[in-house]
PDB file of C-alpha atoms in Angstrom:
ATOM      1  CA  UNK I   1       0.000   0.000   0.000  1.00 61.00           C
ATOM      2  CA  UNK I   2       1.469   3.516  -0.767  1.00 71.00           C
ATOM      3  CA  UNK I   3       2.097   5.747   1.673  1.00 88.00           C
ATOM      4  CA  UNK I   4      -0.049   8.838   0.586  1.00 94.00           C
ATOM      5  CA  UNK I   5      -2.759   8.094  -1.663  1.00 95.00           C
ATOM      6  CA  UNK I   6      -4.173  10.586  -3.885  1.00 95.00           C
ATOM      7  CA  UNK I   7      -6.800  10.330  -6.703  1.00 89.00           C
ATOM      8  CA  UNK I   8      -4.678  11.894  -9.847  1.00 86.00           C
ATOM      9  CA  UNK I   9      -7.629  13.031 -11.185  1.00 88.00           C
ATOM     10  CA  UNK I  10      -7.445  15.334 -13.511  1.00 93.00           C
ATOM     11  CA  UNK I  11     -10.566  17.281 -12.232  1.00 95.00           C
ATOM     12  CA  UNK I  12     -11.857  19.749 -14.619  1.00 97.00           C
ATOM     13  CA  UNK I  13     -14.632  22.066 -13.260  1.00 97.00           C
ATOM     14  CA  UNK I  14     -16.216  25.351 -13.759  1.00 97.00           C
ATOM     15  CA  UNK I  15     -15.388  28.605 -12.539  1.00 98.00           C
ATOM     16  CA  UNK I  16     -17.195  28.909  -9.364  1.00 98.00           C
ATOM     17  CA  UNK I  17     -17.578  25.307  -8.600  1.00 98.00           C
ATOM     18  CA  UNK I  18     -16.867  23.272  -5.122  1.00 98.00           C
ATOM     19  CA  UNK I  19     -14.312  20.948  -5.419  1.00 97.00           C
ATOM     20  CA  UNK I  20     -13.162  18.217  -3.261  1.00 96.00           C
ATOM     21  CA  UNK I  21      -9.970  16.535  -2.623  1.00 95.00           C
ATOM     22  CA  UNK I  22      -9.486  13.506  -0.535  1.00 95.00           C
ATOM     23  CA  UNK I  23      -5.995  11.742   0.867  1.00 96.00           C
ATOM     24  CA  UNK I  24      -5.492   8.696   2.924  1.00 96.00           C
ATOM     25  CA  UNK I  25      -2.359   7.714   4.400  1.00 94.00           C
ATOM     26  CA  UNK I  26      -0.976   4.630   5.696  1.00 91.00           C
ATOM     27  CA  UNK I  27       1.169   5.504   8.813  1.00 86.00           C
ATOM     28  CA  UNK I  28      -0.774   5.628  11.641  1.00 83.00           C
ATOM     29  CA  UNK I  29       1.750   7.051  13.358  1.00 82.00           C
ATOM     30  CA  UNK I  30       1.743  10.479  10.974  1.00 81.00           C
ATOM     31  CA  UNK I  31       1.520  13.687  12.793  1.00 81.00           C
ATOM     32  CA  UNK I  32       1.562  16.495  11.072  1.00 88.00           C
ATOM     33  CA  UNK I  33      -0.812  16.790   7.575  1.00 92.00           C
ATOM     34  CA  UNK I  34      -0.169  19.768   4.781  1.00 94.00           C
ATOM     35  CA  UNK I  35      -1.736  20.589   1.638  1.00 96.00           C
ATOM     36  CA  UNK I  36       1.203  22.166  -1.371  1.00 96.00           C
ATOM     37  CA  UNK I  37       0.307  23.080  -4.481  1.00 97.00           C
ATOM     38  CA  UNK I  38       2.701  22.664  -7.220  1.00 96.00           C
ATOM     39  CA  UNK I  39       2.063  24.817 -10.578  1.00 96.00           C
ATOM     40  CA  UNK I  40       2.629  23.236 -13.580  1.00 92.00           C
ATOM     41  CA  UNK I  41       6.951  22.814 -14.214  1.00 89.00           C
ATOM     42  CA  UNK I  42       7.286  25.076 -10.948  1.00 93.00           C
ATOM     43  CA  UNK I  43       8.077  24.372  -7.441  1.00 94.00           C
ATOM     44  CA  UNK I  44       5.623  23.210  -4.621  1.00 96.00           C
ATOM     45  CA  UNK I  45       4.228  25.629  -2.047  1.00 95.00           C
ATOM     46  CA  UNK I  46       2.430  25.237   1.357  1.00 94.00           C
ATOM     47  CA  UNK I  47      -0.665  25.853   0.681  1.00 96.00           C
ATOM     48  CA  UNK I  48      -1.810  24.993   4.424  1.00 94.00           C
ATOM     49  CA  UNK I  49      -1.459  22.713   7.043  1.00 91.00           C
ATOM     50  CA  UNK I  50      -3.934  20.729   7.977  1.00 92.00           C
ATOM     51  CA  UNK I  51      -4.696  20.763  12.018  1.00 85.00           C
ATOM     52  CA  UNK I  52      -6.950  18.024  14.007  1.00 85.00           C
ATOM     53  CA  UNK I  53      -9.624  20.323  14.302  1.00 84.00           C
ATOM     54  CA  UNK I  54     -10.167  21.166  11.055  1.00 86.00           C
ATOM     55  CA  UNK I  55      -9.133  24.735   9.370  1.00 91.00           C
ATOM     56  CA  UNK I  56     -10.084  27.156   6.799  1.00 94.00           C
ATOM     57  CA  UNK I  57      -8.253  29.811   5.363  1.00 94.00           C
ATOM     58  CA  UNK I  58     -10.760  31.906   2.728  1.00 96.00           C
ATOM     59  CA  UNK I  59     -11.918  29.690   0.146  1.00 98.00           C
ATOM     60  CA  UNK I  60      -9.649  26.416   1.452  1.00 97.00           C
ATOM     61  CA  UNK I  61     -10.821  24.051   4.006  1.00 97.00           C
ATOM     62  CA  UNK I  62      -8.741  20.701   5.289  1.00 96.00           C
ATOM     63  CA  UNK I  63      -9.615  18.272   7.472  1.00 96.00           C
ATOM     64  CA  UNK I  64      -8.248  15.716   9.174  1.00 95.00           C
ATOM     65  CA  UNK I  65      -9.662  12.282  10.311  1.00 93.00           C
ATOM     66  CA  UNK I  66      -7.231  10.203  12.306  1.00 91.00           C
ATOM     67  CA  UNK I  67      -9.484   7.364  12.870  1.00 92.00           C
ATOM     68  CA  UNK I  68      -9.833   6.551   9.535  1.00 93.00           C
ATOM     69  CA  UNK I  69      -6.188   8.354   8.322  1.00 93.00           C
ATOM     70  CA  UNK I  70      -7.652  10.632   5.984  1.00 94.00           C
ATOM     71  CA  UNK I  71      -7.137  14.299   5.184  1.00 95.00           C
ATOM     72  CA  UNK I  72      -9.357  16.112   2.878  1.00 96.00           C
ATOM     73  CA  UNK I  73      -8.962  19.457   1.031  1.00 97.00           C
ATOM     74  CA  UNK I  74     -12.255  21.836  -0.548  1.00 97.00           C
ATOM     75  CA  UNK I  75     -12.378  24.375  -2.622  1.00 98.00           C
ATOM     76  CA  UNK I  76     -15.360  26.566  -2.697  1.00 98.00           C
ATOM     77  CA  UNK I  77     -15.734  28.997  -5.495  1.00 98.00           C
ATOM     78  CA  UNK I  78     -12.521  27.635  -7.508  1.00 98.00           C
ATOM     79  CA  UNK I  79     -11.078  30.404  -9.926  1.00 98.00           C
ATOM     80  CA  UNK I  80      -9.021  29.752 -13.031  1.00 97.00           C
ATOM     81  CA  UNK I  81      -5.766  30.550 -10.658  1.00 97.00           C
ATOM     82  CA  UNK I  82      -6.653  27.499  -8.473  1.00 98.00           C
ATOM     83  CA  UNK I  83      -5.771  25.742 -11.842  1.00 97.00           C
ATOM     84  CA  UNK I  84      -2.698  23.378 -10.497  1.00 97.00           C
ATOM     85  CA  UNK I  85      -1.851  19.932  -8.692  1.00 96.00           C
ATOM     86  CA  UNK I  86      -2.624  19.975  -4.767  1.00 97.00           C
ATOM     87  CA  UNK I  87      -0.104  17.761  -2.990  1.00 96.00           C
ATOM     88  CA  UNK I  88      -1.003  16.062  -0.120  1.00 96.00           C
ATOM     89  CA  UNK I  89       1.534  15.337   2.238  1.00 94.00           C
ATOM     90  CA  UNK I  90       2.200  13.631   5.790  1.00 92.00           C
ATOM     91  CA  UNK I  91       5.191  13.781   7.886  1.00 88.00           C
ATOM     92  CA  UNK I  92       5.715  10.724  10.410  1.00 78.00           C
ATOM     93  CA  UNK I  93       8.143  10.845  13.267  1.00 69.00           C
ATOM     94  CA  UNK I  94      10.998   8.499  13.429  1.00 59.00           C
ATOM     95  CA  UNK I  95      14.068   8.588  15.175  1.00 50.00           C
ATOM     96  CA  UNK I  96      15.431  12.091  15.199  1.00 47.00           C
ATOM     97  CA  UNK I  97      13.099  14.273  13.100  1.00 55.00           C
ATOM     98  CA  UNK I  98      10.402  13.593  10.667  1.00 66.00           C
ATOM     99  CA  UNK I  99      10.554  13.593   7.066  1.00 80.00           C
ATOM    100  CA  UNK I 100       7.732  14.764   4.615  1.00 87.00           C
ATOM    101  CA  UNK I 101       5.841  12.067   2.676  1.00 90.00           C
ATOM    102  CA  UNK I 102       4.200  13.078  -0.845  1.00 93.00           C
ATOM    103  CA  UNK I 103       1.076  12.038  -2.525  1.00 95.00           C
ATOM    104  CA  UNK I 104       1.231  12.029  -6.382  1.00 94.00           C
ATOM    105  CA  UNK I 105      -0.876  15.086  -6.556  1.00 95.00           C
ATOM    106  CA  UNK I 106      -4.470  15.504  -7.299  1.00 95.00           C
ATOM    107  CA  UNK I 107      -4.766  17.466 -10.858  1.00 95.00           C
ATOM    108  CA  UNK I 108      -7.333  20.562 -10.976  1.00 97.00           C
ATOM    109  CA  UNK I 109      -8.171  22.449 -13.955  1.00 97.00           C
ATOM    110  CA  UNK I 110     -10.326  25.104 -13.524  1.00 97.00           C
ATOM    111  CA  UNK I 111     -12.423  26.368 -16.812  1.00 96.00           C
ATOM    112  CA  UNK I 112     -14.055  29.192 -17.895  1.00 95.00           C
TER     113      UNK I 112
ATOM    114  CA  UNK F   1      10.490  34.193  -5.073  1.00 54.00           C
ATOM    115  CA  UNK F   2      10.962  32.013  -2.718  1.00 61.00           C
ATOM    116  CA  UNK F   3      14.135  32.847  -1.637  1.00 94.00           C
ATOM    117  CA  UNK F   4      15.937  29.310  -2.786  1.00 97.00           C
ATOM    118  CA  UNK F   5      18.100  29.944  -6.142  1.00 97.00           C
ATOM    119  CA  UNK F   6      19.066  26.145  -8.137  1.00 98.00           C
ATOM    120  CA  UNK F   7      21.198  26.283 -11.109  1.00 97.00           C
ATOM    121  CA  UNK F   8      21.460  25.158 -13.375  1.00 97.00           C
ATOM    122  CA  UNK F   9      17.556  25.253 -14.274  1.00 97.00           C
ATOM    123  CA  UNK F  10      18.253  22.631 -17.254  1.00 97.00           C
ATOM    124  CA  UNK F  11      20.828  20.004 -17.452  1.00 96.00           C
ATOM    125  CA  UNK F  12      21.661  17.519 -20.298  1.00 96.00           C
ATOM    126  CA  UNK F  13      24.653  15.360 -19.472  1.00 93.00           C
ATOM    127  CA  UNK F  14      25.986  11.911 -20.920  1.00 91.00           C
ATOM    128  CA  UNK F  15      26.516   8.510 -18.957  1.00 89.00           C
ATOM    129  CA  UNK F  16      29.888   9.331 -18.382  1.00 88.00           C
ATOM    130  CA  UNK F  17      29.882  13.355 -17.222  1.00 89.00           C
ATOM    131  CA  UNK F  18      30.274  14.120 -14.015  1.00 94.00           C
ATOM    132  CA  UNK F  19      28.213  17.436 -13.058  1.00 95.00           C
ATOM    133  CA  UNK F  20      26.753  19.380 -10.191  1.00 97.00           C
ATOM    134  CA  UNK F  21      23.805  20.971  -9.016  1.00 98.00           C
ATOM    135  CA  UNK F  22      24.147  24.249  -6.759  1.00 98.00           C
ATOM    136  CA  UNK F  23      21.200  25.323  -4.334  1.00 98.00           C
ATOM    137  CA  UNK F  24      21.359  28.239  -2.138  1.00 98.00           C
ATOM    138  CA  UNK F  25      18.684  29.358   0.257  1.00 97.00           C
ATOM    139  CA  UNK F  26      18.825  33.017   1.342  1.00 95.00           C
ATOM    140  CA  UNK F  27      16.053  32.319   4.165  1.00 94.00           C
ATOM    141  CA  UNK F  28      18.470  31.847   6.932  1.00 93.00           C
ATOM    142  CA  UNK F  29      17.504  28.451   7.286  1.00 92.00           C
ATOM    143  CA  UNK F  30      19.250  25.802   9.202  1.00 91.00           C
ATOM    144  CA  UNK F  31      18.224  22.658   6.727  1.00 91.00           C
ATOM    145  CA  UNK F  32      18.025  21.555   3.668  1.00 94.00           C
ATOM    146  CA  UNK F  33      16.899  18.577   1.434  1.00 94.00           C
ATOM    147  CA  UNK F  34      17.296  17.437  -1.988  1.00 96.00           C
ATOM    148  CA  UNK F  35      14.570  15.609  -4.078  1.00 96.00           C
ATOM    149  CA  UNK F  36      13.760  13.851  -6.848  1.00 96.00           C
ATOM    150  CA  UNK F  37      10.491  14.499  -9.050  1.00 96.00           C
ATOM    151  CA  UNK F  38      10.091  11.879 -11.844  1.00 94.00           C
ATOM    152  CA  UNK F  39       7.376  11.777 -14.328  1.00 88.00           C
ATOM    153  CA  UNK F  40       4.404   9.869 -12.692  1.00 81.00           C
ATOM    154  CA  UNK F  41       5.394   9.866  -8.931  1.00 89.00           C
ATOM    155  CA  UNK F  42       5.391  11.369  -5.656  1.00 91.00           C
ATOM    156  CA  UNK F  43       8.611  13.532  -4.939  1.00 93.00           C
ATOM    157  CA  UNK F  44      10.883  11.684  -3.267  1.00 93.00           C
ATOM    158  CA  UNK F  45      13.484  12.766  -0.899  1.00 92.00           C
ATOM    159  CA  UNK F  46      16.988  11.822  -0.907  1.00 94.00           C
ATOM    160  CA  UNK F  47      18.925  13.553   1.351  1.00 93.00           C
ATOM    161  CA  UNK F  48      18.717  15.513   4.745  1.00 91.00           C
ATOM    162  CA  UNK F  49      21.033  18.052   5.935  1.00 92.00           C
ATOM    163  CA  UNK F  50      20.243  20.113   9.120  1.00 87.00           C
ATOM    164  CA  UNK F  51      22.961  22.464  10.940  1.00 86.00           C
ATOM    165  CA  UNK F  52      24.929  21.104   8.122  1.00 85.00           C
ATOM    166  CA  UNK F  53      25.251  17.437   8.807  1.00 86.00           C
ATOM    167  CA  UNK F  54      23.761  15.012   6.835  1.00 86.00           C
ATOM    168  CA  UNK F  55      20.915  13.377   8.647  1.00 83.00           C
ATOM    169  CA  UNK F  56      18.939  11.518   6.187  1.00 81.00           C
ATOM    170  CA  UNK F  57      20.105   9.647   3.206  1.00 80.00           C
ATOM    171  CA  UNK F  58      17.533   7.582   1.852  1.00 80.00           C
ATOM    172  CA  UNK F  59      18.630   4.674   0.595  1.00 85.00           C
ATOM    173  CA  UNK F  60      20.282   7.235  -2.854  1.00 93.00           C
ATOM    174  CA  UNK F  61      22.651   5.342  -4.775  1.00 94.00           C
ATOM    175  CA  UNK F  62      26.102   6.274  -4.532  1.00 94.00           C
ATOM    176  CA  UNK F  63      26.396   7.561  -8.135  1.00 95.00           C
ATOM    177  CA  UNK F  64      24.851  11.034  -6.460  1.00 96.00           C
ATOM    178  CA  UNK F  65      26.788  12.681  -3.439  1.00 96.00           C
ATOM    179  CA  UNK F  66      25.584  15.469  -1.720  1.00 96.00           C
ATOM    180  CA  UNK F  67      28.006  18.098  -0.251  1.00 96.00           C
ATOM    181  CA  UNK F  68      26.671  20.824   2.572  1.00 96.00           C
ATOM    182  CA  UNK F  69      29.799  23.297   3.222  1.00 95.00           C
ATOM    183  CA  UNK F  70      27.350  25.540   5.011  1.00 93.00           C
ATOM    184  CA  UNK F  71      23.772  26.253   5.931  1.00 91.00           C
ATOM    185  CA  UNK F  72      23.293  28.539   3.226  1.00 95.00           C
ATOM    186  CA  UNK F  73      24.468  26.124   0.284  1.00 97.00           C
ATOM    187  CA  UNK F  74      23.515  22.823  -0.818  1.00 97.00           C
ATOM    188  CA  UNK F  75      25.312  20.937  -3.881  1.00 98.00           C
ATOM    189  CA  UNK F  76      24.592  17.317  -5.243  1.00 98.00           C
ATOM    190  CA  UNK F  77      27.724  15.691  -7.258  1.00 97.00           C
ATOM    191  CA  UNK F  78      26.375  13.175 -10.472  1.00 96.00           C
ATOM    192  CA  UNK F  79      28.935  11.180 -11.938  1.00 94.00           C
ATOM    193  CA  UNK F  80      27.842   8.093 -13.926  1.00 94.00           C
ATOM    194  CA  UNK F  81      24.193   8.448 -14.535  1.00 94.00           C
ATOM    195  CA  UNK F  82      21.690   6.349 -15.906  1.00 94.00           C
ATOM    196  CA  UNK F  83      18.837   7.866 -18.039  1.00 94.00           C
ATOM    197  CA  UNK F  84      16.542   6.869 -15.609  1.00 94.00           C
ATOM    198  CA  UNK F  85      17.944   8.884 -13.084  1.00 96.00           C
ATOM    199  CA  UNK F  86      16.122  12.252 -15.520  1.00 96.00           C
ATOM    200  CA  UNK F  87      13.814  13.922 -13.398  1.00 96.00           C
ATOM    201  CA  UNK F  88      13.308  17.018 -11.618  1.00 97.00           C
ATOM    202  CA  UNK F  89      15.845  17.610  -8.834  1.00 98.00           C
ATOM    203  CA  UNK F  90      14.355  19.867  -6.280  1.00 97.00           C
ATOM    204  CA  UNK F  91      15.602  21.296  -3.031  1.00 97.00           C
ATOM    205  CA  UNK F  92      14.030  22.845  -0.018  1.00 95.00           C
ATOM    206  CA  UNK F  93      15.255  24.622   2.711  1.00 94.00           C
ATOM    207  CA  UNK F  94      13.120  24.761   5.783  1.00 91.00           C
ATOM    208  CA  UNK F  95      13.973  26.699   9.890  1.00 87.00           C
ATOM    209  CA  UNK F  96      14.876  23.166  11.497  1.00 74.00           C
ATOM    210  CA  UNK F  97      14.397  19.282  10.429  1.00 69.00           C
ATOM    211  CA  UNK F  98      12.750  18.860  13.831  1.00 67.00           C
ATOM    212  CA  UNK F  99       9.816  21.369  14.103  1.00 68.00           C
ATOM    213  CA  UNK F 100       6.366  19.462  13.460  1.00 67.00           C
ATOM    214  CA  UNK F 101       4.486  21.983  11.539  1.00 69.00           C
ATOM    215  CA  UNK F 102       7.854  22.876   9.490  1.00 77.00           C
ATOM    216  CA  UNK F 103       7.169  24.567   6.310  1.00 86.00           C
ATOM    217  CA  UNK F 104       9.685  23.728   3.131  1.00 91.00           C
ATOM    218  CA  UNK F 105      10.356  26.033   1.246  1.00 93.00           C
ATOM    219  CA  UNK F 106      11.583  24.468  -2.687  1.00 96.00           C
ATOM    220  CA  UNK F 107      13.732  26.351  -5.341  1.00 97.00           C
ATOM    221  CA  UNK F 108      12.992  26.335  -9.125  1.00 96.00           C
ATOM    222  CA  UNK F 109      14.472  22.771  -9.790  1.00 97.00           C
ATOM    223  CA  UNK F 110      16.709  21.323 -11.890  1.00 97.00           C
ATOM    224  CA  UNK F 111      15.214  19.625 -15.093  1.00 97.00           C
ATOM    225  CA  UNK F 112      18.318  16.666 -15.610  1.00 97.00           C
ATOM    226  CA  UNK F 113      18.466  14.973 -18.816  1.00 96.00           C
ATOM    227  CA  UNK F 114      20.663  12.122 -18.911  1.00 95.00           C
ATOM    228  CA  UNK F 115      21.711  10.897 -22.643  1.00 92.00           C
TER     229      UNK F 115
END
């Protein structure tokens, strides 16, 4: 089983639509949960981290479900900018520090 | 700008060159990472350096050797690649390895070609 799993999608929705992202991971022992987004040929970015209670930052909300090791990521109101592949990503805790874990990314492509 | 400069941005070498890839991170970060983005899969790291000793090596072959002279400046020494080793090498500096919520900050990349 991989690590991160991410639906590659792509998605291709309106301008305006809701759009939904899901992750599941495999280490139970995962602590902290982010959302990047990587443009296409440019580097990733945080888009935000993802905390247990849930959190929203304007149009962006993640949540986390430990129970059933599963992070999520909506978009209300996309806009062509939110055109680009959204990363999930998990960092588990072994030994001395913790190392980031991608997903493959989850494609979005956001029409007029 | 994100405040982490790669060059070269494009690479093309042979089997038998032997090249490097320069990062530098003007964040005033204390570690850095090198990955590898291929076609088709999750980024994947390969190396770890924080307060400039290498923490994390994972499980690279030995045909690429990463050098950290200081926190600033991150190189990664190819010699005898294989075309599958093309991808998009990436690095990232971030405040600490150690801090949970640690945000990584990536440069531009470097798009390698190998002949």
């Amino acid at each position: 089983r991989k690590e991160v799993e991410q639906d590659p999608g792509p998605f291709n929705v309106p301008e305006g639509a809701t759009v939904a992202f899901n992750c599941t991971y495999s280490n139970s022992a995962s602590q902290s949960f982010f959302w990047y987004r990587q443009d296409c040929r440019k580097e990733p970015k945080l888009l935000m981290s993802v905390y247990s209670s849930g959190n929203e930052d304007g149009r962006f909300t993640a949540q986390l479900n430990r129970a059933s090791q599963y992070i999520s990521l909506l978009i209300r109101d996309s806009k062509l900018s939110d055109s680009a592949t959204y990363l999930c990503v998990v960092r588990t805790w072994g030994g001395s520090q913790g190392n980031l874990i991608f997903g493959k990314g989850t494609k979005l492509s956001v029409k007029p | 700008e994100t405040g982490v400069t790669q060059t070269p941005r494009h690479l093309v070498m042979g089997m038998t060159n032997k090249k490097s890839l320069k990062c530098e991170q003007h964040l005033g970060h204390n570690a850095m990472y090198w990955y590898k983005q291929s076609a088709k899969k999750p980024l994947e790291l390969m190396f770890v350096y924080n307060f400039k000793e290498q923490t994390e090596n994972n499980s690279v072959p030995s045909r690429f050797s990463p050098e950290c002279p200081n926190s600033s400046h991150l190189f990664l020494h190819l010699h005898t690649l294989q075309p599958e080793d093309s991808a998009l090498y990436l690095c990232a500096s971030s405040q600490g390895a150690g801090f949970e919520y640690n945000e990584q900050f990536f440069g531009p990349g470097t798009r390698l070609t190998v002949l």
